[in-house]
XYZ file of C-alpha atoms in Angstrom:
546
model
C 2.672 -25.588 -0.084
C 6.083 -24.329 1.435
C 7.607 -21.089 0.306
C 9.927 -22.838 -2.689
C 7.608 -24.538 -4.144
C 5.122 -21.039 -4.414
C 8.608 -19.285 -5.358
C 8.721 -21.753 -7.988
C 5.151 -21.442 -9.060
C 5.591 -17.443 -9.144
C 8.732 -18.316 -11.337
C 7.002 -20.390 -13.929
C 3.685 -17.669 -14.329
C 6.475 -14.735 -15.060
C 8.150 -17.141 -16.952
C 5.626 -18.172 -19.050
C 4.205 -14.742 -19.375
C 7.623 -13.083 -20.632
C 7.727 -10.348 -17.876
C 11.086 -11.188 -17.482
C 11.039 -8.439 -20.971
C 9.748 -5.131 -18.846
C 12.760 -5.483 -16.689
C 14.787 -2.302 -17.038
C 18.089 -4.403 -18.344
C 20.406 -1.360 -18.245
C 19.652 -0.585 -15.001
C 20.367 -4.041 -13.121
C 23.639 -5.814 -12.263
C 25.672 -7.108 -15.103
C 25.015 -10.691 -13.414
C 21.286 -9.785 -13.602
C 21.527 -8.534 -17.373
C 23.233 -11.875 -18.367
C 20.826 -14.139 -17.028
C 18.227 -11.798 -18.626
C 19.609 -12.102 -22.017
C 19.761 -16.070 -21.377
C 15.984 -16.125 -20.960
C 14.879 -13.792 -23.760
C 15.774 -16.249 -26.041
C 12.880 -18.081 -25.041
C 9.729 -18.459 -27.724
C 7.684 -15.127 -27.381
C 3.450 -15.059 -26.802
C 1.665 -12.645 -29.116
C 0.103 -11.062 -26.035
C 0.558 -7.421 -25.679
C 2.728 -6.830 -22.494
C -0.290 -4.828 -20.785
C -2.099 -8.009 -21.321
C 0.671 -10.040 -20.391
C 1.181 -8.403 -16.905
C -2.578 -8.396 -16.460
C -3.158 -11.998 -16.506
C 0.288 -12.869 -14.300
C -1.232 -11.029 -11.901
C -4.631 -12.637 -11.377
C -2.932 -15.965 -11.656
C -0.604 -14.537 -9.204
C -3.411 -13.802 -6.737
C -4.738 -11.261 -4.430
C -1.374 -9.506 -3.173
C -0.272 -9.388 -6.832
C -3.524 -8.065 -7.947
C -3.439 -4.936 -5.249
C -0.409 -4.115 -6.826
C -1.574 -3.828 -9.936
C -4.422 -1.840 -8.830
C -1.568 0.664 -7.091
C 0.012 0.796 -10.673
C -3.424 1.049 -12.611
C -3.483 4.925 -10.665
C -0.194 6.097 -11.602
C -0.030 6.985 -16.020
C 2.488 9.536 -14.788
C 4.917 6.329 -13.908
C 3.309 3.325 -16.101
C 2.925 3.641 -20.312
C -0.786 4.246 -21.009
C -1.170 1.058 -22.721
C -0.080 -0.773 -19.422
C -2.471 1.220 -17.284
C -5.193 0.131 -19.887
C -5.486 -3.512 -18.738
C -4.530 -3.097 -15.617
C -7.593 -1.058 -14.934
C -9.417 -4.107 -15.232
C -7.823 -5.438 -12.034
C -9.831 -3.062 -10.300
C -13.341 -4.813 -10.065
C -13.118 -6.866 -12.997
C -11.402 -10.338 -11.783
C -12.884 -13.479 -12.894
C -15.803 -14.488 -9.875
C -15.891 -17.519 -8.582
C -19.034 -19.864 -8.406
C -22.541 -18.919 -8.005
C -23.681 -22.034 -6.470
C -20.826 -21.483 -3.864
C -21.655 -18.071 -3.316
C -24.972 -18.720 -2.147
C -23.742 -21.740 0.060
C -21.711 -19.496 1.790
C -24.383 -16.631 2.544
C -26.930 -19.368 3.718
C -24.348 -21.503 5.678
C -22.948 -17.399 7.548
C -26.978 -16.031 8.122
C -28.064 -19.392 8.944
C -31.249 -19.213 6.469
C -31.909 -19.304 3.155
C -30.937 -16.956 0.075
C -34.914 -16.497 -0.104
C -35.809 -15.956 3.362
C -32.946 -12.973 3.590
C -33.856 -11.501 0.540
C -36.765 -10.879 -1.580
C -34.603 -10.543 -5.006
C -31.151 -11.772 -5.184
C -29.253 -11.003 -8.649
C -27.072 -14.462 -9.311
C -24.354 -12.192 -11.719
C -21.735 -10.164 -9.382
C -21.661 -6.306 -9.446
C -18.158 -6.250 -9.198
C -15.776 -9.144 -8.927
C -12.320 -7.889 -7.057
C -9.109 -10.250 -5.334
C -10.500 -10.502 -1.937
C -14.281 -10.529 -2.441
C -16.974 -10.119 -4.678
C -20.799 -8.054 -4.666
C -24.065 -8.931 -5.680
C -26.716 -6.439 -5.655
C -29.968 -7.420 -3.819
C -33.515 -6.481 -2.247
C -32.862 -6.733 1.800
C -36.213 -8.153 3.657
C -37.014 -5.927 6.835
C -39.882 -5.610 8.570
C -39.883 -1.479 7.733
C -40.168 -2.768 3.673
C -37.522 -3.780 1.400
C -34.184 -1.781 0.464
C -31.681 -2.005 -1.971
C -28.287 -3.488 -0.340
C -25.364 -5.105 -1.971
C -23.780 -8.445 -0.296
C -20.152 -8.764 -0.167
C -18.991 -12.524 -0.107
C -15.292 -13.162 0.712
C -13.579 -15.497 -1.881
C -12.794 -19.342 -0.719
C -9.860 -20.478 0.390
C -8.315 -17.352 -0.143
C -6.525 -17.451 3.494
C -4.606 -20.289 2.322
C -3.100 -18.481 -1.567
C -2.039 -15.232 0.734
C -0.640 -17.421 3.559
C 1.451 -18.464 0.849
C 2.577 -15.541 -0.541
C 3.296 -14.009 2.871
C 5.509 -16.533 3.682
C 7.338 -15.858 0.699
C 7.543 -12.430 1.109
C 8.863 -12.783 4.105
C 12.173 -15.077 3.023
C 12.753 -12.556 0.876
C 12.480 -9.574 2.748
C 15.369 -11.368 5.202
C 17.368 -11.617 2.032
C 17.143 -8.423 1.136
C 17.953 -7.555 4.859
C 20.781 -9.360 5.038
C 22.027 -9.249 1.690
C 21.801 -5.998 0.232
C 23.319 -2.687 1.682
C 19.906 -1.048 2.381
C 18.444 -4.181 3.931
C 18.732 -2.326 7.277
C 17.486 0.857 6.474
C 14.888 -0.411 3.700
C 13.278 -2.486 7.045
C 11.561 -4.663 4.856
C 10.594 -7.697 7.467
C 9.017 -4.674 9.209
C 6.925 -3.418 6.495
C 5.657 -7.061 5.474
C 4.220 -7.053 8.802
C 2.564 -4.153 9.129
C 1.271 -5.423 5.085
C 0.320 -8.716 6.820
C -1.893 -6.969 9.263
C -3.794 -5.377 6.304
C -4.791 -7.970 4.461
C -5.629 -10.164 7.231
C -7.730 -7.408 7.954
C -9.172 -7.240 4.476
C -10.586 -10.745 4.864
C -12.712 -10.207 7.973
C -16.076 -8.412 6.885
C -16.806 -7.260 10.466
C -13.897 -5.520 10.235
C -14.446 -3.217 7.067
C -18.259 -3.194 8.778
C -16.683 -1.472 11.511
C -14.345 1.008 10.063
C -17.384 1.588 7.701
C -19.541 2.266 10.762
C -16.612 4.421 12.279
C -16.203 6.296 8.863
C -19.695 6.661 8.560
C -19.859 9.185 11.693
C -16.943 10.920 10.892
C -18.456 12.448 7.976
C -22.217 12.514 9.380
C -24.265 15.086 7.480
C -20.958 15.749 5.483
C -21.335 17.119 2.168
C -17.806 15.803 1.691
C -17.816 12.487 2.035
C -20.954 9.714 1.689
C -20.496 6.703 3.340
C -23.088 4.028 3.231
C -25.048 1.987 6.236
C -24.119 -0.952 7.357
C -26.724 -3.517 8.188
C -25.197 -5.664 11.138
C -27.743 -8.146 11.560
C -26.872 -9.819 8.358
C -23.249 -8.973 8.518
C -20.479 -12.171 9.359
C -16.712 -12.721 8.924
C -17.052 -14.035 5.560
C -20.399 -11.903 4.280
C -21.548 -8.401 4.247
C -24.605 -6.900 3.937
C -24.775 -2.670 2.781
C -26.613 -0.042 1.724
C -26.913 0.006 -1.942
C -25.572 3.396 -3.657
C -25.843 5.061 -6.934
C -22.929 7.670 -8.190
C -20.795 7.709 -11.220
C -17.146 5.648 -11.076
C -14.838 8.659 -10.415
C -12.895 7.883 -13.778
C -15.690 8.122 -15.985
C -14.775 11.524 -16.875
C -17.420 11.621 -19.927
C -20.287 11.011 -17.108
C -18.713 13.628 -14.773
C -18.676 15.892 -17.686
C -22.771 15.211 -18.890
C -23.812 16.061 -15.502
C -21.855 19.693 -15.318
C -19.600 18.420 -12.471
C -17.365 21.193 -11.256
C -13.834 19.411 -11.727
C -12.262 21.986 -9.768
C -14.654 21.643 -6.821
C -14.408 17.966 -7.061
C -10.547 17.825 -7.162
C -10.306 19.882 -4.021
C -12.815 17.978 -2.091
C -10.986 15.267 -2.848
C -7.993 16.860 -0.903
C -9.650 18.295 2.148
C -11.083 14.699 2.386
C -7.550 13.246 2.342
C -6.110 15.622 5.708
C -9.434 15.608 7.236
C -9.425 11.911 7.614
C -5.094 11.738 8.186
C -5.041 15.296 10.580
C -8.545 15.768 12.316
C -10.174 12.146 12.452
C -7.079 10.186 12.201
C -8.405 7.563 10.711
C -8.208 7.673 6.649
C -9.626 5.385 4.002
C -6.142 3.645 2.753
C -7.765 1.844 -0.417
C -8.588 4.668 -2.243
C -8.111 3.403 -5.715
C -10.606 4.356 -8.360
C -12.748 1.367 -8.086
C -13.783 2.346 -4.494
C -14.473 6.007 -5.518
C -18.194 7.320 -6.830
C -19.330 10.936 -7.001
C -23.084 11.295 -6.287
C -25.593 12.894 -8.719
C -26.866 15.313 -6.865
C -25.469 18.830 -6.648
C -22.637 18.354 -9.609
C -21.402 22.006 -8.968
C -20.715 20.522 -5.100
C -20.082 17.109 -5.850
C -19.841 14.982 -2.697
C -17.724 12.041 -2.438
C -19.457 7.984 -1.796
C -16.780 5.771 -0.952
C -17.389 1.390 -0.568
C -14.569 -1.366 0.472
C -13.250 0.384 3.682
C -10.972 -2.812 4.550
C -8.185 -0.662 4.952
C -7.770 1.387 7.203
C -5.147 3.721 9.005
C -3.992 6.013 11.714
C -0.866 7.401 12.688
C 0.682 8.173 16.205
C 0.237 11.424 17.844
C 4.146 12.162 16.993
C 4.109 10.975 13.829
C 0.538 12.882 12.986
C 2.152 16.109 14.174
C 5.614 15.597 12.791
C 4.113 14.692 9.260
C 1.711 18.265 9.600
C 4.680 20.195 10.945
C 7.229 18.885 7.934
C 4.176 19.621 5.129
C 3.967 22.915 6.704
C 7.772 23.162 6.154
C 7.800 22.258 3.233
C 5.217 24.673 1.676
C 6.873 27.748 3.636
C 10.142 26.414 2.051
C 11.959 26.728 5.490
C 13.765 23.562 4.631
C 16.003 23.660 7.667
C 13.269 23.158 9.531
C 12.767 20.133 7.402
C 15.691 19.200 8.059
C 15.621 19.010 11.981
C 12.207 17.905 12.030
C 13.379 14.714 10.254
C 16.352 14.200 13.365
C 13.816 15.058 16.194
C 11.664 12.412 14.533
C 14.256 10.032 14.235
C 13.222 9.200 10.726
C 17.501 10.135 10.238
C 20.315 9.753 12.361
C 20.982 12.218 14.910
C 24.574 13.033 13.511
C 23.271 13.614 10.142
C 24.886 17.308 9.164
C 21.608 19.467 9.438
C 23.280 21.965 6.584
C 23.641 19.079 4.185
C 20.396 17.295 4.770
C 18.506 21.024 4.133
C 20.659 21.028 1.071
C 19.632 18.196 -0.200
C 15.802 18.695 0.607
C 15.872 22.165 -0.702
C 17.332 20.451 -4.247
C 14.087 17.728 -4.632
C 11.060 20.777 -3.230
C 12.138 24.042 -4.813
C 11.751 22.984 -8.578
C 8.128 21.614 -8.057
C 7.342 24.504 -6.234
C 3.356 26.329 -6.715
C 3.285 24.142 -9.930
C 0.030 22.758 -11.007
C -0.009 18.904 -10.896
C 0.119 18.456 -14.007
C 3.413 19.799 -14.469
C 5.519 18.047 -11.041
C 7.046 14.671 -12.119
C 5.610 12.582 -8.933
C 7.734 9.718 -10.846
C 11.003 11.542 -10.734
C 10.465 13.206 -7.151
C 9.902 9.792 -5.425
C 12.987 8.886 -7.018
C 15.159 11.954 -6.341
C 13.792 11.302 -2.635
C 14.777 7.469 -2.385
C 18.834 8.505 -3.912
C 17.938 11.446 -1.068
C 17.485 9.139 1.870
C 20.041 6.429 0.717
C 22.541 8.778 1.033
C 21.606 10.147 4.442
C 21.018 6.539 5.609
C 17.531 7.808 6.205
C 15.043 4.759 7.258
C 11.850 3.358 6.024
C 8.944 4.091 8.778
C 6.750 1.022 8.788
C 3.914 2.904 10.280
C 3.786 5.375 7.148
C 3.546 3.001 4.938
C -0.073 2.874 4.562
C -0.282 6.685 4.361
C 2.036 6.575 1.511
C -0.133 4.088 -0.665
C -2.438 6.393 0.433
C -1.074 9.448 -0.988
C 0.049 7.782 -4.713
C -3.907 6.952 -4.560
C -5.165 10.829 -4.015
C -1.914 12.162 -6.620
C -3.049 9.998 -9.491
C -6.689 10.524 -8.387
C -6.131 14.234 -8.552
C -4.143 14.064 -11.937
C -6.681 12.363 -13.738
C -9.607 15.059 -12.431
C -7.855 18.323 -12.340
C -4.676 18.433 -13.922
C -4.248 22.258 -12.974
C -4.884 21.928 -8.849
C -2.669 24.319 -6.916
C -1.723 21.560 -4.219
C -0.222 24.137 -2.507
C -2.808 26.118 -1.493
C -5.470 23.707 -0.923
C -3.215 21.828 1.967
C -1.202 24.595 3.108
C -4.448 26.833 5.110
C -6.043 23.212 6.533
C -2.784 22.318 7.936
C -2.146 25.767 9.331
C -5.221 25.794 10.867
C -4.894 22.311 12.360
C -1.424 22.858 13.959
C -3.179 25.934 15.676
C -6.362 24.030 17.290
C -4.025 21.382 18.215
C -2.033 23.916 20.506
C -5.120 26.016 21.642
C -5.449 26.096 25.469
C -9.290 24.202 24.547
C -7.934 21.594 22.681
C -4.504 20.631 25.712
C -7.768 20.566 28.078
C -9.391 17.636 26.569
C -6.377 16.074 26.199
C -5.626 16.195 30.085
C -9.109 15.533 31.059
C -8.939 12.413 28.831
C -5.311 11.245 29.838
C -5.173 12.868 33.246
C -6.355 9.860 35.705
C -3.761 7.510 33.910
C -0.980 10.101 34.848
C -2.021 10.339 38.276
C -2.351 6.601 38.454
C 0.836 6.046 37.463
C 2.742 8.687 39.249
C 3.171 6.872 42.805
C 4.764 4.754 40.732
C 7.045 6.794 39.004
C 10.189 7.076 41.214
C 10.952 2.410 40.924
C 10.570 2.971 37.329
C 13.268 5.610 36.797
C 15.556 3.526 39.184
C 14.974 0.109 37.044
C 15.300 1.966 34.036
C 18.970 3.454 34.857
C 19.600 0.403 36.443
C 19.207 -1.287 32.776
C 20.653 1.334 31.374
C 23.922 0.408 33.585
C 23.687 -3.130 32.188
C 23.721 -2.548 28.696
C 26.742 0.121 29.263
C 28.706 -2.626 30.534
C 28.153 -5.508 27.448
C 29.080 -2.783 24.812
C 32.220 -3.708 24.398
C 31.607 -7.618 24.087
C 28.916 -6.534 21.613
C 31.149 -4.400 19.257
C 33.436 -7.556 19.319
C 30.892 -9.604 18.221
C 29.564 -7.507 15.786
C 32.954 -7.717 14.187
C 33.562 -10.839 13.991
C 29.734 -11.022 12.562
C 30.897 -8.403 9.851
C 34.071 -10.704 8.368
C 31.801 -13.724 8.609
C 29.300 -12.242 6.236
C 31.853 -10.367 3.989
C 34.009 -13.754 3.419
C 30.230 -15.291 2.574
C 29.014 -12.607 0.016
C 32.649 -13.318 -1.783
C 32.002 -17.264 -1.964
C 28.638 -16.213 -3.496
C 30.386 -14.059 -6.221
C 31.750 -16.797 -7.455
C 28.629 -19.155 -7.411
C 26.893 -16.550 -9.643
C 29.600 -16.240 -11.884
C 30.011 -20.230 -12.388
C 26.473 -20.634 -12.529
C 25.544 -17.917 -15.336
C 28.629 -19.039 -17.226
C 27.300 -22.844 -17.190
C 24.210 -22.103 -18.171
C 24.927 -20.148 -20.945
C 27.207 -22.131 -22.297
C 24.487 -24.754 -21.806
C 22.046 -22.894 -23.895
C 24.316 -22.030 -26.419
C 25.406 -25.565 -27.153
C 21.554 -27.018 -27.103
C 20.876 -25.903 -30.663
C 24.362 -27.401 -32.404
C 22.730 -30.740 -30.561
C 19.826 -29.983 -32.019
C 17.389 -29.537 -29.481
C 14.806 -26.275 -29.743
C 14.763 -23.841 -26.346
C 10.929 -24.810 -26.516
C 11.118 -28.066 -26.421
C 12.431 -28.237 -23.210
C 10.411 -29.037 -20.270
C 9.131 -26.378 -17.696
C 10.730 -28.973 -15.240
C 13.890 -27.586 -16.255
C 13.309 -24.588 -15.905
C 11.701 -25.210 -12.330
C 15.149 -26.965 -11.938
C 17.351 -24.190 -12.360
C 14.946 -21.961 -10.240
C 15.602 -24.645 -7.566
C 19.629 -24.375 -8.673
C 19.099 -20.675 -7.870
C 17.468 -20.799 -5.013
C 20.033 -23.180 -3.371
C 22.515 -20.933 -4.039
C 20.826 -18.444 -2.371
C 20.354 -19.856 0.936
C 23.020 -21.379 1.298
């Protein structure tokens, strides 16, 4: 199936769902708000809209559904009735066949169901986009243990192949087509979300980064990760240690065994920067279905995570600029802010450092040593996006998963302990961190570890610096032919957008007069057939790419 035809198919499911009602219409383009009011006049579904999102989004498929389960964590930013049924996203999707579950364990271990295990339960555990889990009785010669085997759905590859490619077209639109398209770098960040969810589909993978994760917090009281039992672990099935811990959401279990909230909230925090600042390499699926807190010790409570598919690390640059800006940030020496953002080059170098601290100092000093429950997360992210619109500031591909990462561990935090000082929980780990990065210990690892590439390298040195200025020489000399065509580029696309203009408005106006005339002919907007509709999509999307 190419991209139109799933554009169409993702057309007709919000279509037929009504979604096209949660739009914000006062916020969008008049163009937008007329074609809006043409389709509300379509018959309505007695649905609630919570419900009504829900189900688009299975139908959808996977990338849909991992949206919802980003929106599920967020009742500061989504109505409560919303957040409701999207909850169920989390490990509640329908699960596919039983029969073809067990076809595909026995056809990946190469035996049967019955040689593997000595009890198999038929039902799913959990049933989720990607994947589901059944809870069983692992074999071994040692005696039996309690595992869970994760099965990857089939022909799931294909349905996000799909949607990929579709996100893709229109990411270029937006790039090309709208005036943040360069700075927004949204080709870039479908990539790097390509990447992930490739990942997500190879079990060896998560069985790694569970394996890696595992050691990180070894003898933790943090952080519980369970084993990993490679010898009946494939691409498309996984094989774990079962665990036993209370969802982290189930705040009336938390509260019958005596869990310390306050303890459990902050945990959840030093978890976060250990993983981003000391291991660098963080669980970046943190949603509440992958969370449990163990039984024991509820006045410690310790941490069990599951589904490590995604994972993430940042650059050495980008690990200490992020530390060093956080750091900033809670001294409130936003000038420093400021220039860390242009030594990054997350901003333009000419950016006026006086206005940029300005501006920075406006969004942080109002939410300043506030609890959480009191800082509008919605309104911040927002104040921050007008922020870096106006200084042209762009999106950093390579942060991206962090970010998820942090709406996670925000709503995670606001649902356990709506009073944590965020503040001063962060502000001594990062302080500390910054300082054993910069101890003379720590620079002595680093050059006995990257010390025979440097010397390896260093005959070598003197031919590189002459290539490079020799390329730099080159480029210096097709400026001006480059400006000239990026002129001519420029008038091309500005005579284009105009033409478009004027599709729109011909288009809109035709179909509403079209709609408005159907009833005086007597014909009903629902008895029209969702060919029509798939029609105009197609009339759209024409217009579009033309």
């Amino acid at each position: 199936m190419t991209a139109l035809f799933r554009l169409i198919q993702i057309i007709t499911i919000v279509l037929r769902y009504r979604l096209h009602g949660l739009l914000p219409e006062r916020q969008l383009p008049w163009g937008a708000r007329l074609l809006l009011r043409l389709l509300n006049l379509l018959p309505d579904t007695p649905l609630s809209r919570g419900e009504r999102l829900r189900r688009c989004l299975e139908e959808l498929g996977p990338v849909f559904v991992k949206f919802g389960q980003l929106l599920s964590t967020r009742p500061d930013l989504v109505p409560a009735d919303i957040v409701s049924e999207l909850d169920h996203l989390q490990d509640n999707v329908t699960p596919f066949d039983n029969q073809e579950c067990r076809q595909i364990i026995e056809s990946s271990l190469g035996q049967s169901i019955e040689q593997v295990f000595t009890h198999f339960e038929s039902e799913p555990l959990a049933s989720a986009s990607v994947a589901q889990v059944h809870a069983a009785r692992l074999n071994l010669p040692q005696g039996e243990k309690e595992v869970v085997v994760k099965v990857v759905r089939p022909g799931i590859e294909g349905t996000i192949e799909q949607d990929i490619a579709l996100m893709y077209l229109l990411a270029r639109l937006v790039r090309r087509f709208t005036s943040d398209g360069q700075r927004l770098k949204p080709v870039e960040v479908v990539q790097e979300y390509e990447h992930t969810i490739f990942d997500e589909l190879n079990l060896q993978r998560e069985a790694a980064n569970a394996s890696q994760l595992r050691r990180n917090f070894a003898g933790s009281p943090l952080l519980y990760v369970p084993e990993v039992y490679w010898d009946y672990t494939r691409r498309n099935v996984m094989v774990m240690e079962r665990i036993y811990g209370v969802p982290v959401t189930d705040m009336e279990a938390l509260a019958a065994q005596d869990t310390n909230m306050k303890a459990l909230a902050e945990r959840g925090v030093e978890i976060f920067f250990t993983q981003v600042f000391d291991h660098n390499f963080f669980h970046a699926d943190m949603h509440p279905g992958n969370i449990f807190v163990s039984h024991q010790h509820p006045q410690q409570p310790q941490y069990i995570a599951v589904d490590m598919a995604i994972v993430g690390s940042l650059t050495q640059a980008d690990q200490y600029y992020m530390a060093r800006n956080l750091i900033a940030i809670f001294r409130r020496d936003y000038r420093l802010v400021a220039e860390l953002h242009i030594q990054s080059g997350w901003i333009a170098p000419e950016t006026p450092v006086s206005e940029f601290e300005g501006a920075i100092r406006t969004v942080c000093e109002p939410i300043f040593e506030k609890p959480l429950k009191e800082i509008s997360f919605g309104q911040i992210v927002i104040t921050l996006f007008q922020t870096a619109r106006r200084f042209n500031m762009e999106v950093q591909p390579q942060l991206v998963l962090l970010q998820k990462t942090l709406l996670n561990i925000e709503g995670l935090g606001r649902q356990l302990y709506p009073d944590l000082d965020l503040w001063q929980t962060a502000h001594p780990f990062l302080e500390r961190w910054l300082k054993e990065r910069f101890h003379p210990r720590s620079l002595m690892q680093q050059l006995r570890r990257y010390g025979p590439e440097l010397l390896e390298q260093a005959p070598q040195m003197p031919h590189k610096l002459s290539d490079a200025l020799d390329q730099i020489k080159q480029i210096s000399d097709m400026a001006p032919d480059l400006h000239s065509a990026a002129e001519t580029l420029n008038e091309s696309r500005q005579r284009s957008g105009r033409a478009r203009r004027r599709w729109l408005v011909g288009l809109l106006a035709g179909g509403g007069a079209l709609i408005t005339a159907l009833p005086a002919a007597g014909i009903e907007l629902d008895q029209i057939p969702s060919q029509s509709w798939l029609l105009a999509a197609i009339a759209v999307w024409a217009w579009l790419t033309r």
